[in-house]
Amino acid sequence: MKLYESLAAELAHSIRSGVLRAGDRLPSIRQVTANRNVSASTVFQAYYALEAQGLIRARQRSGYFVAHGVRRLAPEPDSSSQPQEEAVSVDISDRVFDVLESTMVRNVVPLGSAFPSPLLFPLERLGRALASSIHQLDPWSTVDDLTPGNACLRRQIALRYLAEGLHIHTDEIVITNGALEALNLCLAAVTRPGDAVLVESPTFYAALQSLERMQLEAIEVPTHPREGIELAALERAIERHRPKACWLMTNFQNPLGSLMPDEKKRALVELLTRHNVPLIEDDVYGELYFGNRRPAPAKAFDREGIVMHCSSFSKCLAPGYRVGWAAPGQYARAVARQKLTSTLTSPVPIQLGLAHYLEKGGYDKHLRKLRQSLEAQQTVFAQAIGHYFPPGTRATRPAGGYFLWVEMPDGVDALDIHKHALSHGISVAPGPIFSAKRAFANCLRLNYGHLWDARSEAAVATLGRLVGAYAGRSGAGPR
Amino acid sequence: MKLYESLAAELAHSIRSGVLRAGDRLPSIRQVTANRNVSASTVFQAYYALEAQGLIRARQRSGYFVAHGVRRLAPEPDSSSQPQEEAVSVDISDRVFDVLESTMVRNVVPLGSAFPSPLLFPLERLGRALASSIHQLDPWSTVDDLTPGNACLRRQIALRYLAEGLHIHTDEIVITNGALEALNLCLAAVTRPGDAVLVESPTFYAALQSLERMQLEAIEVPTHPREGIELAALERAIERHRPKACWLMTNFQNPLGSLMPDEKKRALVELLTRHNVPLIEDDVYGELYFGNRRPAPAKAFDREGIVMHCSSFSKCLAPGYRVGWAAPGQYARAVARQKLTSTLTSPVPIQLGLAHYLEKGGYDKHLRKLRQSLEAQQTVFAQAIGHYFPPGTRATRPAGGYFLWVEMPDGVDALDIHKHALSHGISVAPGPIFSAKRAFANCLRLNYGHLWDARSEAAVATLGRLVGAYAGRSGAGPR
């Protein structure tokens, strides 16, 4: 992160947390230059960035002030979920599809979408890399680049981990058709029908759908909206149910946005190692951090090879390219064989194109821009929630990713809100699709990964009005 | 097929079947022109084509003669397989991998390969189509083109079927990551662990691996090397085992090369419809016919939507692109949902590139050239088998595809031959990997889909020598 970026981030935090309030004057350029020992141009850049996010306004000849439009944020949810302790068979997939399919309509405001806006990605540049590498395609690569995948691409992925201090051998990496395939292959490699698997509560609905498809039972474990899965509860569940795997997201969990602290990740891996439970780690949001550096994956703390780490380029670089990977530790060979008998290999031209893009550079620059956009979008989105949603609403403030988890006042039914919102041309992801038991009846996952405009503002206003009316009608209030 | 091509095919058949023998003079151009009412240039073209295949030679001023190099062919196997009638759990996947991995080494003569030579495909032209379509990529297509896939590509596929008189609605088609994924999704859509599934004997090893991965039982049904699965045996197996699906190839079956006659296909579909058993039809070789027209798939005879038809571009156009599809009849929605929870979607740029290529044309021209190459390669390959393999060898003469199935004299162990051949730098596919019961101990599947050269000739000679030595040593003889 550049100097001006960290300065801007620090000030943005002060504004959002209320230390600086609407109308407050910011320190002058000269003051900051002197106090922080940075150049005037650094301070200017930081102020410009904050102005672009709508957080501060310049007044001629009087300096910069916190913008009046800056709205209060809804309070954060702060207690862990309390799912039942039973292992349950999953029967949710059709429900999930019914909800998702109804939202896959053009021209709906995509607050329920699982994807960020495709306009945030360097698709043209990727296209040039793909076109250039396809013209140099060695015909024999179509035969040689079978599972585990193209060697150059695997090397580029390994190099990125290495730059973060994480040693993953190129040979351990299996290229897959997006992270979803990676996760599924890992799950298939360590389970058989009837086995139980630990998941977060709430958890990404695709995890539940995979469990259902493979006839596995789900054990939902209490999860904190800021710090992730509860380790004590996790250990109790392991002792009680003897699960064959644990599937979770350590960084910017979908849907909560929780970020597990490093020490907790270390303890998680130690705990699972002790009980010999493989960890299927979904780290697709790890690159979308707003802080100073990429949060480590649980894989970084793995000594015995029990972490089956999965990620992809779909959320941070190349949506629609469907390139993901698994680094499955001691299960690498089993996962590669699962891949060989299910989809054989991933398209060779696509693998070559991505390898070419990563080699030529530009990825880190794109990521910096993407993170800034998402952070700025979160700011305005969260403020709009605070402004339009009724009292009693809580909303997470994730330090990365592009989802907010919103707890509406008790009694508000997210599935009803989903239906009403849809009739107003707005999609939302209702809480019950994130739980095998269809809990989280009053919760929504909202996507702020789309460019903020008048249409977004109107959509959040409409949603807030719908929720408010529902809360009033049902007699629901702040809890 | 053009006029000269059918004339050439007819004469080639006469030569291969022994009606015309080495040294025989072919009718003069004038005679053929008069008798067949075709132009002289048509006859010339046919003779040139036969000359290029090495079947005939021109002698100055005396006309064309059947070439002396034309070798006898090994007799065809002519009886159906006789597998056990039990349903068996499958435990073959590791064995298959051990065999396959040992052959995936550069510089081995790839007679055991499952792929034709990548040099037979218009990879440059495909690359241009891909590059051109990627530059016009609509960013929103990365979100919109989720399962069931890009609408233009599905329409192009439907149009090709329509041109053959087969009505498959665009909406029925689900784009997949190669035919292998299509087959797996179809199988998963209609079975649960423990169910029994009908397969051919021998059958494509990947079908066995899929059954094993999904914990399904295999019922191997007697199959004729020319005409495919035996319907009477199939019906007995259905009545006895109540299978949940039947997975087979009607056209140029892998490994036998058998081609089910149209009337048999019709009877097959009627039989399965009567017993309410879905048919998973793998038709990846259907376009690689040597006859006058594309053989119909079983799908063409389906009235109730029980045929889950699967195919791909991997064997006939775009190896390494990994684009296949399913047209799963009444199971289309279930298959699409399987796809959504396992790999979500296939890479959008690849789908667009193929749609672009198919729209612009050139595919049929490429296919004609490809078929001619494969037919010519079969001719020389089959003759080499006849020449170098010991008496008692039988070999199929498929009317399409790129595999020969070779029955060596009784007592010759294909797994031993596989090992010996490998030490000579030659791969083969041994019979036992095509059967859950590891039958076909004395059989090989050989790939003639690579350009014939001195290295191929030497490889077949070496193989023949190894088999001959083994047959002599073990006292095996013609059976």
PDB file of N, CA and C in Angstrom, chain B residues 235-273:
ATOM      1  N   GLU B 235     -31.865 -56.842 -22.058  1.00  0.00           N
ATOM      2  CA  GLU B 235     -33.195 -56.937 -21.438  1.00  0.00           C
ATOM      3  C   GLU B 235     -33.165 -57.902 -20.249  1.00  0.00           C
ATOM      4  N   ARG B 236     -32.461 -59.009 -20.414  1.00  0.00           N
ATOM      5  CA  ARG B 236     -32.342 -59.950 -19.283  1.00  0.00           C
ATOM      6  C   ARG B 236     -31.708 -59.247 -18.076  1.00  0.00           C
ATOM      7  N   ALA B 237     -30.648 -58.481 -18.347  1.00  0.00           N
ATOM      8  CA  ALA B 237     -29.949 -57.790 -17.254  1.00  0.00           C
ATOM      9  C   ALA B 237     -30.865 -56.764 -16.577  1.00  0.00           C
ATOM     10  N   ILE B 238     -31.682 -56.092 -17.365  1.00  0.00           N
ATOM     11  CA  ILE B 238     -32.609 -55.105 -16.785  1.00  0.00           C
ATOM     12  C   ILE B 238     -33.594 -55.802 -15.859  1.00  0.00           C
ATOM     13  N   GLU B 239     -34.143 -56.935 -16.358  1.00  0.00           N
ATOM     14  CA  GLU B 239     -35.146 -57.637 -15.548  1.00  0.00           C
ATOM     15  C   GLU B 239     -34.530 -58.182 -14.264  1.00  0.00           C
ATOM     16  N   ARG B 240     -33.293 -58.578 -14.363  1.00  0.00           N
ATOM     17  CA  ARG B 240     -32.661 -59.178 -13.194  1.00  0.00           C
ATOM     18  C   ARG B 240     -32.173 -58.132 -12.186  1.00  0.00           C
ATOM     19  N   HIS B 241     -31.593 -57.025 -12.696  1.00  0.00           N
ATOM     20  CA  HIS B 241     -30.879 -56.113 -11.784  1.00  0.00           C
ATOM     21  C   HIS B 241     -31.568 -54.772 -11.556  1.00  0.00           C
ATOM     22  N   ARG B 242     -32.627 -54.455 -12.332  1.00  0.00           N
ATOM     23  CA  ARG B 242     -33.310 -53.159 -12.150  1.00  0.00           C
ATOM     24  C   ARG B 242     -32.336 -51.981 -12.090  1.00  0.00           C
ATOM     25  N   PRO B 243     -31.529 -51.836 -13.142  1.00  0.00           N
ATOM     26  CA  PRO B 243     -30.530 -50.755 -13.145  1.00  0.00           C
ATOM     27  C   PRO B 243     -31.201 -49.379 -13.253  1.00  0.00           C
ATOM     28  N   LYS B 244     -30.460 -48.348 -12.838  1.00  0.00           N
ATOM     29  CA  LYS B 244     -30.991 -46.987 -12.862  1.00  0.00           C
ATOM     30  C   LYS B 244     -30.566 -46.226 -14.118  1.00  0.00           C
ATOM     31  N   ALA B 245     -29.639 -46.785 -14.873  1.00  0.00           N
ATOM     32  CA  ALA B 245     -29.202 -46.126 -16.104  1.00  0.00           C
ATOM     33  C   ALA B 245     -28.440 -47.115 -16.965  1.00  0.00           C
ATOM     34  N   CYS B 246     -28.339 -46.764 -18.240  1.00  0.00           N
ATOM     35  CA  CYS B 246     -27.511 -47.530 -19.184  1.00  0.00           C
ATOM     36  C   CYS B 246     -26.581 -46.525 -19.846  1.00  0.00           C
ATOM     37  N   TRP B 247     -25.276 -46.780 -19.800  1.00  0.00           N
ATOM     38  CA  TRP B 247     -24.280 -45.831 -20.350  1.00  0.00           C
ATOM     39  C   TRP B 247     -23.572 -46.544 -21.485  1.00  0.00           C
ATOM     40  N   LEU B 248     -23.685 -46.039 -22.697  1.00  0.00           N
ATOM     41  CA  LEU B 248     -22.997 -46.693 -23.815  1.00  0.00           C
ATOM     42  C   LEU B 248     -22.728 -45.737 -24.963  1.00  0.00           C
ATOM     43  N   MET B 249     -22.006 -46.266 -25.979  1.00  0.00           N
ATOM     44  CA  MET B 249     -21.698 -45.506 -27.196  1.00  0.00           C
ATOM     45  C   MET B 249     -22.312 -46.250 -28.377  1.00  0.00           C
ATOM     46  N   THR B 250     -23.183 -45.585 -29.095  1.00  0.00           N
ATOM     47  CA  THR B 250     -23.811 -46.244 -30.243  1.00  0.00           C
ATOM     48  C   THR B 250     -22.935 -46.170 -31.486  1.00  0.00           C
ATOM     49  N   ASN B 251     -22.123 -45.122 -31.583  1.00  0.00           N
ATOM     50  CA  ASN B 251     -21.332 -44.896 -32.797  1.00  0.00           C
ATOM     51  C   ASN B 251     -19.828 -44.979 -32.521  1.00  0.00           C
ATOM     52  N   PHE B 252     -19.170 -45.999 -33.143  1.00  0.00           N
ATOM     53  CA  PHE B 252     -17.711 -46.154 -33.049  1.00  0.00           C
ATOM     54  C   PHE B 252     -17.280 -46.215 -31.593  1.00  0.00           C
ATOM     55  N   GLN B 253     -17.813 -47.230 -30.966  1.00  0.00           N
ATOM     56  CA  GLN B 253     -17.603 -47.405 -29.536  1.00  0.00           C
ATOM     57  C   GLN B 253     -16.117 -47.494 -29.193  1.00  0.00           C
ATOM     58  N   ASN B 254     -15.771 -46.894 -28.095  1.00  0.00           N
ATOM     59  CA  ASN B 254     -14.424 -46.984 -27.530  1.00  0.00           C
ATOM     60  C   ASN B 254     -14.471 -48.071 -26.465  1.00  0.00           C
ATOM     61  N   PRO B 255     -13.747 -49.177 -26.606  1.00  0.00           N
ATOM     62  CA  PRO B 255     -12.627 -49.440 -27.511  1.00  0.00           C
ATOM     63  C   PRO B 255     -12.950 -50.243 -28.781  1.00  0.00           C
ATOM     64  N   LEU B 256     -14.146 -50.803 -28.939  1.00  0.00           N
ATOM     65  CA  LEU B 256     -14.361 -51.762 -30.022  1.00  0.00           C
ATOM     66  C   LEU B 256     -14.446 -51.124 -31.411  1.00  0.00           C
ATOM     67  N   GLY B 257     -14.968 -49.906 -31.465  1.00  0.00           N
ATOM     68  CA  GLY B 257     -15.241 -49.303 -32.764  1.00  0.00           C
ATOM     69  C   GLY B 257     -16.569 -49.745 -33.347  1.00  0.00           C
ATOM     70  N   SER B 258     -17.371 -50.480 -32.572  1.00  0.00           N
ATOM     71  CA  SER B 258     -18.644 -51.002 -33.093  1.00  0.00           C
ATOM     72  C   SER B 258     -19.598 -49.866 -33.438  1.00  0.00           C
ATOM     73  N   LEU B 259     -20.416 -50.100 -34.459  1.00  0.00           N
ATOM     74  CA  LEU B 259     -21.409 -49.127 -34.913  1.00  0.00           C
ATOM     75  C   LEU B 259     -22.763 -49.820 -34.901  1.00  0.00           C
ATOM     76  N   MET B 260     -23.639 -49.372 -34.034  1.00  0.00           N
ATOM     77  CA  MET B 260     -24.949 -49.998 -33.919  1.00  0.00           C
ATOM     78  C   MET B 260     -25.808 -49.599 -35.121  1.00  0.00           C
ATOM     79  N   PRO B 261     -26.395 -50.573 -35.851  1.00  0.00           N
ATOM     80  CA  PRO B 261     -27.256 -50.196 -36.983  1.00  0.00           C
ATOM     81  C   PRO B 261     -28.466 -49.395 -36.491  1.00  0.00           C
ATOM     82  N   ASP B 262     -28.993 -48.555 -37.379  1.00  0.00           N
ATOM     83  CA  ASP B 262     -30.108 -47.682 -36.992  1.00  0.00           C
ATOM     84  C   ASP B 262     -31.268 -48.454 -36.378  1.00  0.00           C
ATOM     85  N   GLU B 263     -31.621 -49.578 -36.989  1.00  0.00           N
ATOM     86  CA  GLU B 263     -32.783 -50.315 -36.481  1.00  0.00           C
ATOM     87  C   GLU B 263     -32.524 -50.835 -35.067  1.00  0.00           C
ATOM     88  N   LYS B 264     -31.277 -51.183 -34.817  1.00  0.00           N
ATOM     89  CA  LYS B 264     -30.923 -51.652 -33.479  1.00  0.00           C
ATOM     90  C   LYS B 264     -30.997 -50.511 -32.471  1.00  0.00           C
ATOM     91  N   LYS B 265     -30.589 -49.318 -32.928  1.00  0.00           N
ATOM     92  CA  LYS B 265     -30.692 -48.153 -32.039  1.00  0.00           C
ATOM     93  C   LYS B 265     -32.148 -47.902 -31.671  1.00  0.00           C
ATOM     94  N   ARG B 266     -33.014 -48.002 -32.687  1.00  0.00           N
ATOM     95  CA  ARG B 266     -34.438 -47.769 -32.436  1.00  0.00           C
ATOM     96  C   ARG B 266     -34.957 -48.783 -31.407  1.00  0.00           C
ATOM     97  N   ALA B 267     -34.574 -50.049 -31.612  1.00  0.00           N
ATOM     98  CA  ALA B 267     -35.034 -51.110 -30.699  1.00  0.00           C
ATOM     99  C   ALA B 267     -34.469 -50.888 -29.290  1.00  0.00           C
ATOM    100  N   LEU B 268     -33.221 -50.423 -29.231  1.00  0.00           N
ATOM    101  CA  LEU B 268     -32.592 -50.133 -27.937  1.00  0.00           C
ATOM    102  C   LEU B 268     -33.397 -49.083 -27.167  1.00  0.00           C
ATOM    103  N   VAL B 269     -33.730 -47.994 -27.853  1.00  0.00           N
ATOM    104  CA  VAL B 269     -34.456 -46.915 -27.182  1.00  0.00           C
ATOM    105  C   VAL B 269     -35.843 -47.384 -26.756  1.00  0.00           C
ATOM    106  N   GLU B 270     -36.496 -48.184 -27.615  1.00  0.00           N
ATOM    107  CA  GLU B 270     -37.827 -48.714 -27.261  1.00  0.00           C
ATOM    108  C   GLU B 270     -37.740 -49.590 -26.023  1.00  0.00           C
ATOM    109  N   LEU B 271     -36.718 -50.447 -26.030  1.00  0.00           N
ATOM    110  CA  LEU B 271     -36.525 -51.366 -24.897  1.00  0.00           C
ATOM    111  C   LEU B 271     -36.305 -50.599 -23.588  1.00  0.00           C
ATOM    112  N   LEU B 272     -35.422 -49.604 -23.639  1.00  0.00           N
ATOM    113  CA  LEU B 272     -35.115 -48.847 -22.420  1.00  0.00           C
ATOM    114  C   LEU B 272     -36.319 -48.002 -21.991  1.00  0.00           C
ATOM    115  N   THR B 273     -37.049 -47.484 -22.964  1.00  0.00           N
ATOM    116  CA  THR B 273     -38.245 -46.697 -22.634  1.00  0.00           C
ATOM    117  C   THR B 273     -39.269 -47.581 -21.920  1.00  0.00           C
TER     118      THR B 273
END
